[in-house]
Amino acid sequence: MFPKIVIKNFTSRYHSLTKLPTINQLFHNVANKSIKDKDIIPELNCHIQSIKTLKNVTFLDLFDGTSSHPLKLVIDNNMSTHKDILNELKMGQAISLSKWTVVETPKRTQQFELSQNSDSRIEILGKVQEDYPLQSKQKLTVPYLRSIPLLKYKSNYFASLIRFRSLLQSQLIEILTSQDFIMCNPPILTSNDTEGNNETFKTIPKNLNLTVSTQLHLEILAQSLKNVFTISPCFRAEMSDTGRHLAEFWMLELESTNLYKLEDLLDCVKYLIINTAESLLSYKNIDSILPNDNLLPSNTLNKDQIKERWSHVANPDNWKHITYTEAVDILKEHYQNPPTWGESLSSEQEKFLAESYFNKDKGAFVLISQYPTSIKPFYMKQCPANDKVVDCFDMIFPGGMGEVAGGSIREVNIDTLQKAIGPDKTTDLDWYVDLRRLGSLPRGGFGIGMERLIAYLFGLQNVKDAIPFFRVMKDKISF
Ligand SMILES: NC(=O)C[C@H](N)C(=O)O
């Protein structure tokens, strides 16, 4: 398998890119002593998360989206410079601070607070309306926050989700590039529909589709560059309206001419996810990326529960591999409505395997390989030992997410491929066949649905929350 890799946490050797600090940088700098007790912070722009007014002091919790920990600001109510502004301060306002003093508070959970000196100033830069929705003392829910896209990232939970999405992508890129995978950017506008289902969004001119998968173009790149991958947007015009479907989603797709045996392909996808979970668990700054346990919406996972999920993923014992035929046999024996051999597995049947059959308690990650040729796309390689099945896999996750990845060894035999494409193809795939005439190496690849992966790793129930602005077929896109 892959050699053990060391994931470095990025520490910048470079010049600071912004003059003003972030709250996350302030926490870091106080922790590493580059900012000390009594130092003055020249300027800081942020938002008010909460206000607590006592007789002589007012406490503000400040946030700027870079950390889940709020920064405490202590205002002396009796200091003349701030008397006018005190009554105007409101939750959600954008404010500017200048010349506040760092006071270390080693005995509290928060390492320091900002305290007032005679030069300190606070200014309101952006007011909020009286009915600012996040003011409510009620516990916020995820569906409610989802319904206010202009504001949801001001909530601690959704800001954390975006930070997590960013970290996850950077860890995946680091793991792959450290193993000689080259990040490519295949086109989004294409003449093909890759999967042969034709559930594409048509563009003008009419012969172009928004890509459903960049695989076919990645195969061209892999033929010359060996190991390639992308994280790209993909589009599916299916009418499915579930917590697992989006019309626009992101897919990590990988193609390699070093992966031409099914067992190597399965190991690659499995260890890519296991390595990613390990890298998240050992990431130094993780507690400021994950949501604040005191500000969680109802029915969401707290930090420890999220990390427990990652440990579950990182344990190879929780990964299972069965063939499609074995899956059908298990379902025939243990499930009320089993499939007959040759049919696709339904999402309920997949759920049973990943959530009940293998590990009733916490679920298992199930790789199902060698599906019948008739239910899989034309590009999958016929299994050498059995021409009724193809050398492919689906990766099923627990937690309601179902199929998170799928891939195959690619068919390189021109006759077999042409037969699989058939006479009534809807798009021109001659170039894809011709690729096999140009010094073609055997190869394989897969695609991982980023939003489903994010949803599982963060404990989300709906992929709509795993992407900054969701697009689904049934909803009107109004902004
Ligand atoms: N790159 C892949 O293998 C993904 C595959 N084309 C799919 O869309 O499921």
Short mmCIF file of C-alpha atoms and ligand atoms in Angstrom, two decimals:
data_model
loop_
_atom_site.label_atom_id
_atom_site.label_comp_id
_atom_site.label_asym_id
_atom_site.label_seq_id
_atom_site.Cartn_x
_atom_site.Cartn_y
_atom_site.Cartn_z
CA MET A 1 0.00 0.00 0.00
CA PHE A 2 0.95 3.65 0.06
CA PRO A 3 3.97 4.49 2.19
CA LYS A 4 3.09 6.39 5.36
CA ILE A 5 2.90 10.10 4.64
CA VAL A 6 3.60 13.03 6.88
CA ILE A 7 1.10 15.84 6.52
CA LYS A 8 2.62 19.18 7.40
CA ASN A 9 0.42 21.88 8.79
CA PHE A 10 1.10 24.96 6.80
CA THR A 11 3.10 27.62 8.59
CA SER A 12 3.67 30.59 6.39
CA ARG A 13 7.23 31.61 5.66
CA TYR A 14 5.93 34.48 3.65
CA HIS A 15 5.06 38.06 4.23
CA SER A 16 1.62 38.61 5.72
CA LEU A 17 -0.90 39.07 2.92
CA THR A 18 -3.23 41.41 4.78
CA LYS A 19 -2.22 44.20 7.09
CA LEU A 20 -5.15 43.77 9.45
CA PRO A 21 -5.12 40.57 11.51
CA THR A 22 -7.84 37.95 11.69
CA ILE A 23 -9.18 36.81 15.05
CA ASN A 24 -7.67 33.39 14.36
CA GLN A 25 -4.25 34.97 13.83
CA LEU A 26 -4.59 36.90 17.10
CA PHE A 27 -5.29 33.64 18.98
CA HIS A 28 -2.26 32.05 17.34
CA ASN A 29 0.00 34.99 17.95
CA VAL A 30 -0.91 35.18 21.63
CA ALA A 31 -0.40 31.40 21.97
CA ASN A 32 3.03 31.55 20.34
CA LYS A 33 3.95 34.74 22.26
CA SER A 34 4.45 36.94 19.23
CA ILE A 35 1.73 39.09 20.83
CA LYS A 36 2.07 39.56 24.60
CA ASP A 37 0.17 40.93 27.55
CA LYS A 38 -0.33 44.73 27.29
CA ASP A 39 0.43 44.84 23.55
CA ILE A 40 -1.86 47.16 21.59
CA ILE A 41 -3.82 45.85 18.59
CA PRO A 42 -3.76 48.79 16.16
CA GLU A 43 -6.88 47.89 14.18
CA LEU A 44 -9.42 45.08 13.92
CA ASN A 45 -12.62 44.86 11.85
CA CYS A 46 -15.19 42.25 12.83
CA HIS A 47 -18.82 41.58 13.84
CA ILE A 48 -20.62 41.48 17.15
CA GLN A 49 -21.76 37.97 18.01
CA SER A 50 -23.28 38.77 21.39
CA ILE A 51 -23.52 41.51 23.98
CA LYS A 52 -23.74 41.26 27.76
CA THR A 53 -24.21 44.51 29.67
CA LEU A 54 -23.54 44.70 33.39
CA LYS A 55 -23.60 47.81 35.57
CA ASN A 56 -20.02 48.88 35.00
CA VAL A 57 -18.82 46.79 32.09
CA THR A 58 -20.11 45.55 28.75
CA PHE A 59 -18.78 42.31 27.28
CA LEU A 60 -18.84 41.80 23.53
CA ASP A 61 -18.17 38.48 21.84
CA LEU A 62 -16.61 39.24 18.46
CA PHE A 63 -16.34 37.06 15.39
CA ASP A 64 -14.91 37.36 11.90
CA GLY A 65 -15.46 33.84 10.55
CA THR A 66 -11.83 32.73 10.89
CA SER A 67 -12.27 30.91 14.19
CA SER A 68 -15.12 29.26 16.04
CA HIS A 69 -13.87 30.86 19.27
CA PRO A 70 -15.24 34.36 19.86
CA LEU A 71 -12.86 37.11 20.88
CA LYS A 72 -13.91 38.86 24.11
CA LEU A 73 -13.90 42.62 24.30
CA VAL A 74 -14.38 44.36 27.64
CA ILE A 75 -15.77 47.91 27.59
CA ASP A 76 -15.68 50.11 30.67
CA ASN A 77 -19.20 51.65 30.71
CA ASN A 78 -17.98 54.69 32.61
CA MET A 79 -15.24 55.72 30.21
CA SER A 80 -16.41 58.88 28.55
CA THR A 81 -15.13 57.97 25.07
CA HIS A 82 -17.68 55.22 24.65
CA LYS A 83 -20.74 56.47 26.45
CA ASP A 84 -22.53 57.56 23.28
CA ILE A 85 -22.01 54.38 21.39
CA LEU A 86 -22.86 51.88 24.14
CA ASN A 87 -26.63 52.07 23.64
CA GLU A 88 -26.29 51.67 19.89
CA LEU A 89 -24.32 48.42 19.86
CA LYS A 90 -26.29 45.48 18.48
CA MET A 91 -25.73 41.88 17.59
CA GLY A 92 -24.63 41.40 13.98
CA GLN A 93 -23.21 44.91 13.51
CA ALA A 94 -19.93 45.36 11.68
CA ILE A 95 -17.52 47.29 13.88
CA SER A 96 -14.01 48.65 13.78
CA LEU A 97 -11.71 48.66 16.82
CA SER A 98 -8.56 50.65 17.16
CA LYS A 99 -5.88 50.57 19.82
CA TRP A 100 -7.29 47.97 22.24
CA THR A 101 -5.02 46.32 24.79
CA VAL A 102 -4.29 42.59 24.96
CA VAL A 103 -4.86 41.26 28.47
CA GLU A 104 -3.80 37.67 28.94
CA THR A 105 -6.25 35.58 30.96
CA PRO A 106 -4.42 32.27 31.44
CA LYS A 107 -6.88 30.97 34.03
CA ARG A 108 -9.86 31.18 31.66
CA THR A 109 -10.65 29.00 28.65
CA GLN A 110 -10.03 31.98 26.43
CA GLN A 111 -6.31 32.90 26.48
CA PHE A 112 -6.82 36.65 26.35
CA GLU A 113 -9.32 39.46 25.98
CA LEU A 114 -9.18 42.95 24.57
CA SER A 115 -9.48 45.64 27.14
CA GLN A 116 -9.88 49.37 26.96
CA ASN A 117 -7.26 52.06 27.39
CA SER A 118 -7.74 55.80 27.06
CA ASP A 119 -6.88 55.70 23.32
CA SER A 120 -9.18 52.78 22.45
CA ARG A 121 -11.92 53.50 19.92
CA ILE A 122 -14.91 51.51 18.72
CA GLU A 123 -16.86 52.51 15.65
CA ILE A 124 -19.97 51.03 14.05
CA LEU A 125 -19.22 50.47 10.35
CA GLY A 126 -22.29 48.51 9.30
CA LYS A 127 -25.65 48.80 11.03
CA VAL A 128 -28.26 46.05 11.11
CA GLN A 129 -32.03 46.31 10.86
CA GLU A 130 -34.09 46.02 14.05
CA ASP A 131 -35.34 42.59 12.95
CA TYR A 132 -31.85 41.15 12.29
CA PRO A 133 -32.81 37.43 12.14
CA LEU A 134 -29.87 36.02 14.07
CA GLN A 135 -30.78 38.15 17.11
CA SER A 136 -33.34 35.60 18.21
CA LYS A 137 -32.61 33.99 21.56
CA GLN A 138 -34.31 30.85 20.24
CA LYS A 139 -32.05 27.98 19.34
CA LEU A 140 -31.45 28.21 15.59
CA THR A 141 -32.09 25.21 13.39
CA VAL A 142 -30.17 24.12 10.31
CA PRO A 143 -33.24 24.31 7.98
CA TYR A 144 -33.91 27.86 9.18
CA LEU A 145 -30.30 28.95 8.62
CA ARG A 146 -30.35 27.22 5.21
CA SER A 147 -33.29 29.44 4.27
CA ILE A 148 -31.37 32.70 4.85
CA PRO A 149 -28.40 32.45 2.45
CA LEU A 150 -27.31 36.06 2.91
CA LEU A 151 -26.82 35.52 6.60
CA LYS A 152 -26.22 31.85 7.29
CA TYR A 153 -22.43 32.20 7.21
CA LYS A 154 -22.65 34.65 10.08
CA SER A 155 -23.74 31.73 12.23
CA ASN A 156 -20.91 29.92 13.96
CA TYR A 157 -22.05 26.55 12.57
CA PHE A 158 -22.21 27.45 8.87
CA ALA A 159 -19.00 29.47 9.00
CA SER A 160 -17.37 26.38 10.47
CA LEU A 161 -18.74 24.26 7.63
CA ILE A 162 -17.11 26.49 5.04
CA ARG A 163 -13.80 26.43 6.92
CA PHE A 164 -14.06 22.65 7.09
CA ARG A 165 -14.82 22.36 3.36
CA SER A 166 -11.76 24.47 2.62
CA LEU A 167 -9.54 22.40 4.93
CA LEU A 168 -10.81 19.10 3.53
CA GLN A 169 -10.05 20.16 -0.04
CA SER A 170 -6.57 21.39 0.88
CA GLN A 171 -5.81 18.12 2.74
CA LEU A 172 -6.97 16.03 -0.23
CA ILE A 173 -4.86 18.14 -2.58
CA GLU A 174 -1.85 17.85 -0.29
CA ILE A 175 -2.20 14.07 0.07
CA LEU A 176 -2.60 13.55 -3.68
CA THR A 177 0.09 15.98 -4.86
CA SER A 178 2.55 14.54 -2.31
CA GLN A 179 2.06 11.18 -4.10
CA ASP A 180 2.77 12.55 -7.57
CA PHE A 181 -0.82 13.15 -8.62
CA ILE A 182 -1.05 16.22 -10.82
CA MET A 183 -3.96 18.57 -10.33
CA CYS A 184 -5.62 19.35 -13.68
CA ASN A 185 -8.60 21.43 -14.70
CA PRO A 186 -10.64 19.63 -17.37
CA PRO A 187 -13.41 21.52 -19.18
CA ILE A 188 -16.87 22.08 -17.76
CA LEU A 189 -18.45 22.62 -21.19
CA THR A 190 -18.29 19.39 -23.16
CA SER A 191 -19.91 17.61 -26.08
CA ASN A 192 -20.33 14.29 -24.21
CA ASP A 193 -22.47 13.10 -21.32
CA THR A 194 -19.86 10.66 -19.90
CA GLU A 195 -22.27 8.33 -18.11
CA GLY A 196 -24.58 7.67 -21.05
CA ASN A 197 -27.67 8.72 -19.06
CA ASN A 198 -28.08 12.01 -20.87
CA GLU A 199 -29.36 13.80 -17.76
CA THR A 200 -27.39 16.88 -18.72
CA PHE A 201 -28.01 20.60 -18.75
CA LYS A 202 -27.90 21.73 -22.37
CA THR A 203 -26.29 25.01 -23.21
CA ILE A 204 -26.38 27.25 -26.25
CA PRO A 205 -25.07 26.24 -28.78
CA LYS A 206 -27.17 23.12 -28.32
CA ASN A 207 -24.46 20.52 -28.83
CA LEU A 208 -22.75 21.47 -25.58
CA ASN A 209 -23.51 20.02 -22.15
CA LEU A 210 -22.47 21.12 -18.70
CA THR A 211 -20.24 18.24 -17.68
CA VAL A 212 -21.67 15.40 -15.56
CA SER A 213 -18.15 14.04 -14.99
CA THR A 214 -14.73 15.10 -16.22
CA GLN A 215 -13.52 11.52 -16.43
CA LEU A 216 -13.18 11.20 -20.19
CA HIS A 217 -10.93 14.25 -20.43
CA LEU A 218 -8.93 13.15 -17.39
CA GLU A 219 -8.22 9.90 -19.26
CA ILE A 220 -6.46 11.90 -22.00
CA LEU A 221 -4.37 13.64 -19.35
CA ALA A 222 -3.62 10.40 -17.46
CA GLN A 223 -2.40 8.79 -20.66
CA SER A 224 0.42 11.37 -20.76
CA LEU A 225 0.86 12.42 -17.13
CA LYS A 226 0.22 9.09 -15.33
CA ASN A 227 -1.55 10.31 -12.15
CA VAL A 228 -4.05 13.14 -12.49
CA PHE A 229 -6.98 14.50 -10.52
CA THR A 230 -9.36 17.41 -10.32
CA ILE A 231 -11.92 18.84 -7.94
CA SER A 232 -14.50 20.26 -10.35
CA PRO A 233 -18.14 21.25 -10.47
CA CYS A 234 -20.42 18.71 -12.17
CA PHE A 235 -24.04 19.08 -13.17
CA ARG A 236 -26.88 16.56 -13.22
CA ALA A 237 -30.35 17.35 -14.43
CA GLU A 238 -32.03 14.48 -12.55
CA MET A 239 -35.29 15.37 -10.86
CA SER A 240 -34.24 13.63 -7.60
CA ASP A 241 -35.21 15.79 -4.67
CA THR A 242 -33.54 14.14 -1.69
CA GLY A 243 -31.01 15.06 0.97
CA ARG A 244 -28.34 13.40 -1.20
CA HIS A 245 -28.85 15.14 -4.57
CA LEU A 246 -27.78 18.49 -5.99
CA ALA A 247 -28.07 19.78 -9.55
CA GLU A 248 -24.61 21.35 -9.19
CA PHE A 249 -22.10 19.43 -7.09
CA TRP A 250 -18.32 19.06 -6.84
CA MET A 251 -16.50 15.88 -7.60
CA LEU A 252 -12.94 14.82 -6.89
CA GLU A 253 -12.05 12.73 -9.92
CA LEU A 254 -8.83 10.81 -10.24
CA GLU A 255 -7.36 8.81 -13.13
CA SER A 256 -4.13 6.85 -13.10
CA THR A 257 -2.23 4.53 -15.39
CA ASN A 258 -0.74 3.00 -12.22
CA LEU A 259 -4.20 1.80 -11.24
CA TYR A 260 -5.15 -0.88 -13.71
CA LYS A 261 -5.96 -3.69 -11.25
CA LEU A 262 -9.27 -3.51 -9.43
CA GLU A 263 -7.77 -4.32 -6.01
CA ASP A 264 -5.25 -1.44 -6.40
CA LEU A 265 -8.06 0.94 -7.35
CA LEU A 266 -10.06 -0.13 -4.29
CA ASP A 267 -7.03 0.36 -2.03
CA CYS A 268 -6.41 3.78 -3.54
CA VAL A 269 -9.89 5.14 -2.82
CA LYS A 270 -9.97 3.52 0.62
CA TYR A 271 -6.58 4.87 1.71
CA LEU A 272 -7.20 8.28 0.20
CA ILE A 273 -10.20 8.62 2.54
CA ILE A 274 -8.43 6.99 5.51
CA ASN A 275 -5.36 9.25 5.08
CA THR A 276 -7.64 12.27 4.83
CA ALA A 277 -9.44 11.35 8.06
CA GLU A 278 -6.07 10.87 9.79
CA SER A 279 -4.80 14.21 8.52
CA LEU A 280 -7.94 15.94 9.86
CA LEU A 281 -7.53 14.25 13.25
CA SER A 282 -3.94 15.46 13.55
CA TYR A 283 -4.55 18.96 12.18
CA LYS A 284 -3.30 21.42 14.79
CA ASN A 285 -5.83 24.18 14.38
CA ILE A 286 -8.82 21.87 14.15
CA ASP A 287 -10.68 23.12 17.23
CA SER A 288 -10.96 26.63 15.85
CA ILE A 289 -12.19 25.25 12.50
CA LEU A 290 -14.93 23.03 13.95
CA PRO A 291 -18.12 24.62 15.37
CA ASN A 292 -18.27 26.03 18.85
CA ASP A 293 -20.06 23.50 21.07
CA ASN A 294 -21.95 26.31 22.83
CA LEU A 295 -23.43 27.63 19.58
CA LEU A 296 -24.68 24.46 17.89
CA PRO A 297 -28.07 24.38 16.13
CA SER A 298 -30.30 21.49 17.21
CA ASN A 299 -29.64 17.99 15.83
CA THR A 300 -26.03 18.64 14.88
CA LEU A 301 -22.83 16.93 15.98
CA ASN A 302 -20.45 18.57 18.44
CA LYS A 303 -16.65 18.63 18.02
CA ASP A 304 -16.04 15.33 19.79
CA GLN A 305 -18.78 13.56 17.85
CA ILE A 306 -17.37 14.87 14.57
CA LYS A 307 -13.87 13.67 15.49
CA GLU A 308 -15.31 10.32 16.53
CA ARG A 309 -16.64 9.98 12.96
CA TRP A 310 -13.17 10.67 11.57
CA SER A 311 -11.64 8.03 13.87
CA HIS A 312 -14.28 5.60 12.66
CA VAL A 313 -13.32 6.35 9.03
CA ALA A 314 -9.60 6.11 9.81
CA ASN A 315 -9.91 2.57 11.20
CA PRO A 316 -9.39 0.07 8.34
CA ASP A 317 -11.44 -2.53 10.28
CA ASN A 318 -14.56 -0.50 9.49
CA TRP A 319 -14.00 -0.92 5.74
CA LYS A 320 -15.57 -3.91 3.99
CA HIS A 321 -15.28 -5.23 0.47
CA ILE A 322 -17.84 -7.48 -1.20
CA THR A 323 -18.70 -8.17 -4.81
CA TYR A 324 -22.09 -7.21 -6.24
CA THR A 325 -22.95 -10.93 -6.39
CA GLU A 326 -22.11 -11.31 -2.68
CA ALA A 327 -24.19 -8.21 -1.92
CA VAL A 328 -27.20 -9.76 -3.69
CA ASP A 329 -26.69 -13.02 -1.76
CA ILE A 330 -26.51 -11.16 1.58
CA LEU A 331 -29.65 -9.19 0.73
CA LYS A 332 -31.49 -12.36 -0.32
CA GLU A 333 -30.73 -13.91 3.03
CA HIS A 334 -31.17 -10.92 5.35
CA TYR A 335 -33.33 -8.26 3.68
CA GLN A 336 -37.06 -8.22 3.05
CA ASN A 337 -37.02 -6.92 -0.52
CA PRO A 338 -33.86 -8.29 -2.11
CA PRO A 339 -32.86 -7.53 -5.71
CA THR A 340 -32.57 -10.20 -8.33
CA TRP A 341 -29.14 -10.57 -9.90
CA GLY A 342 -28.76 -8.01 -12.68
CA GLU A 343 -30.79 -5.21 -11.05
CA SER A 344 -29.29 -2.06 -9.58
CA LEU A 345 -29.16 -1.94 -5.80
CA SER A 346 -31.65 0.54 -4.38
CA SER A 347 -30.50 3.19 -1.92
CA GLU A 348 -32.43 1.34 0.85
CA GLN A 349 -30.59 -1.89 0.05
CA GLU A 350 -27.25 -0.06 0.09
CA LYS A 351 -28.25 1.57 3.39
CA PHE A 352 -29.01 -1.84 4.88
CA LEU A 353 -25.54 -3.10 3.97
CA ALA A 354 -23.66 -0.04 5.28
CA GLU A 355 -25.80 0.71 8.33
CA SER A 356 -27.26 -2.59 9.54
CA TYR A 357 -25.53 -5.63 8.13
CA PHE A 358 -21.84 -4.88 8.67
CA ASN A 359 -21.78 -2.65 11.72
CA LYS A 360 -25.16 -2.09 13.33
CA ASP A 361 -23.72 0.34 15.80
CA LYS A 362 -21.86 2.95 13.78
CA GLY A 363 -22.04 1.69 10.23
CA ALA A 364 -19.35 0.50 7.83
CA PHE A 365 -17.78 1.79 4.61
CA VAL A 366 -18.65 -0.80 2.00
CA LEU A 367 -16.89 -1.20 -1.33
CA ILE A 368 -19.11 -3.20 -3.68
CA SER A 369 -17.29 -4.38 -6.79
CA GLN A 370 -17.96 -6.09 -10.12
CA TYR A 371 -21.51 -5.02 -11.01
CA PRO A 372 -23.35 -6.53 -14.01
CA THR A 373 -22.21 -5.04 -17.31
CA SER A 374 -25.78 -4.17 -18.32
CA ILE A 375 -26.32 -1.63 -15.49
CA LYS A 376 -22.99 0.19 -15.77
CA PRO A 377 -21.62 2.75 -18.28
CA PHE A 378 -19.80 1.83 -21.50
CA TYR A 379 -16.30 2.82 -20.32
CA MET A 380 -15.96 0.16 -17.61
CA LYS A 381 -13.64 -2.76 -18.33
CA GLN A 382 -15.06 -6.22 -18.76
CA CYS A 383 -13.85 -8.45 -15.92
CA PRO A 384 -11.32 -10.92 -17.40
CA ALA A 385 -12.67 -13.81 -15.32
CA ASN A 386 -16.39 -13.18 -16.00
CA ASP A 387 -17.70 -11.30 -19.02
CA LYS A 388 -21.10 -10.67 -17.36
CA VAL A 389 -19.57 -8.16 -14.93
CA VAL A 390 -17.28 -5.14 -15.12
CA ASP A 391 -14.23 -4.26 -13.00
CA CYS A 392 -15.86 -1.41 -11.11
CA PHE A 393 -16.91 -0.41 -7.61
CA ASP A 394 -19.37 1.75 -5.70
CA MET A 395 -18.34 2.99 -2.26
CA ILE A 396 -21.28 3.10 0.17
CA PHE A 397 -21.15 5.22 3.32
CA PRO A 398 -23.33 5.02 6.41
CA GLY A 399 -25.01 8.11 7.91
CA GLY A 400 -27.66 8.31 5.19
CA MET A 401 -25.21 9.39 2.46
CA GLY A 402 -25.18 6.12 0.47
CA GLU A 403 -22.93 6.11 -2.59
CA VAL A 404 -20.08 8.53 -1.97
CA ALA A 405 -17.75 7.30 -4.73
CA GLY A 406 -17.70 5.11 -7.80
CA GLY A 407 -15.07 4.10 -10.30
CA SER A 408 -13.68 1.43 -12.53
CA ILE A 409 -10.83 0.07 -14.55
CA ARG A 410 -11.32 1.62 -18.02
CA GLU A 411 -11.97 -0.49 -21.08
CA VAL A 412 -9.03 -0.19 -23.48
CA ASN A 413 -9.98 -2.91 -25.92
CA ILE A 414 -11.32 -1.03 -28.95
CA ASP A 415 -13.80 -3.71 -30.11
CA THR A 416 -15.26 -4.27 -26.64
CA LEU A 417 -15.52 -0.52 -26.11
CA GLN A 418 -17.20 0.08 -29.45
CA LYS A 419 -19.70 -2.69 -28.70
CA ALA A 420 -20.44 -1.17 -25.29
CA ILE A 421 -20.97 2.30 -26.78
CA GLY A 422 -23.41 0.72 -29.25
CA PRO A 423 -24.88 2.13 -32.45
CA ASP A 424 -27.32 4.62 -30.90
CA LYS A 425 -24.93 6.72 -28.90
CA THR A 426 -26.22 10.21 -28.26
CA THR A 427 -22.88 12.02 -28.49
CA ASP A 428 -19.75 11.66 -30.54
CA LEU A 429 -17.34 9.41 -28.70
CA ASP A 430 -15.00 8.66 -31.62
CA TRP A 431 -12.22 10.67 -29.99
CA TYR A 432 -12.58 8.57 -26.83
CA VAL A 433 -12.16 5.39 -28.87
CA ASP A 434 -9.29 6.94 -30.86
CA LEU A 435 -7.44 7.61 -27.63
CA ARG A 436 -6.90 3.84 -27.51
CA ARG A 437 -4.99 4.02 -30.82
CA LEU A 438 -2.41 6.46 -29.47
CA GLY A 439 -0.15 4.41 -27.26
CA SER A 440 -2.72 3.72 -24.62
CA LEU A 441 -1.75 2.44 -21.16
CA PRO A 442 -4.26 0.48 -19.08
CA ARG A 443 -5.80 2.66 -16.40
CA GLY A 444 -8.47 3.19 -13.80
CA GLY A 445 -10.08 5.99 -11.87
CA PHE A 446 -12.93 7.10 -9.67
CA GLY A 447 -15.02 10.05 -8.61
CA ILE A 448 -15.84 11.08 -5.03
CA GLY A 449 -18.89 13.27 -4.46
CA MET A 450 -17.47 16.08 -2.33
CA GLU A 451 -20.75 17.18 -0.74
CA ARG A 452 -21.65 13.65 0.36
CA LEU A 453 -18.17 13.19 1.81
CA ILE A 454 -18.37 16.54 3.61
CA ALA A 455 -21.86 15.72 4.86
CA TYR A 456 -20.70 12.43 6.36
CA LEU A 457 -17.52 13.83 7.91
CA PHE A 458 -19.39 16.77 9.47
CA GLY A 459 -22.54 14.85 10.41
CA LEU A 460 -24.91 16.72 8.09
CA GLN A 461 -28.24 15.25 7.12
CA ASN A 462 -28.54 17.13 3.84
CA VAL A 463 -25.94 17.79 1.13
CA LYS A 464 -27.56 21.19 0.56
CA ASP A 465 -25.65 22.32 3.65
CA ALA A 466 -22.30 21.02 2.38
CA ILE A 467 -22.04 23.51 -0.50
CA PRO A 468 -22.02 27.32 -0.07
CA PHE A 469 -25.07 27.98 -2.30
CA PHE A 470 -27.07 24.92 -3.25
CA ARG A 471 -28.77 24.40 -6.59
CA VAL A 472 -31.46 21.72 -6.90
CA MET A 473 -33.71 20.96 -9.85
CA LYS A 474 -37.00 21.72 -8.11
CA ASP A 475 -36.04 25.10 -6.62
CA LYS A 476 -36.13 28.35 -8.52
CA ILE A 477 -32.68 29.93 -8.49
CA SER A 478 -33.38 33.47 -7.45
CA PHE A 479 -29.90 34.80 -6.83
N1 LIG B 1 -14.48 9.63 -12.54
C1 LIG B 1 -15.33 8.66 -12.29
O1 LIG B 1 -15.03 7.50 -12.34
C2 LIG B 1 -16.73 9.05 -11.91
C3 LIG B 1 -17.73 8.51 -12.85
N2 LIG B 1 -17.54 9.01 -14.20
C4 LIG B 1 -19.10 8.94 -12.36
O2 LIG B 1 -19.59 9.97 -12.80
O3 LIG B 1 -19.65 8.30 -11.49
#
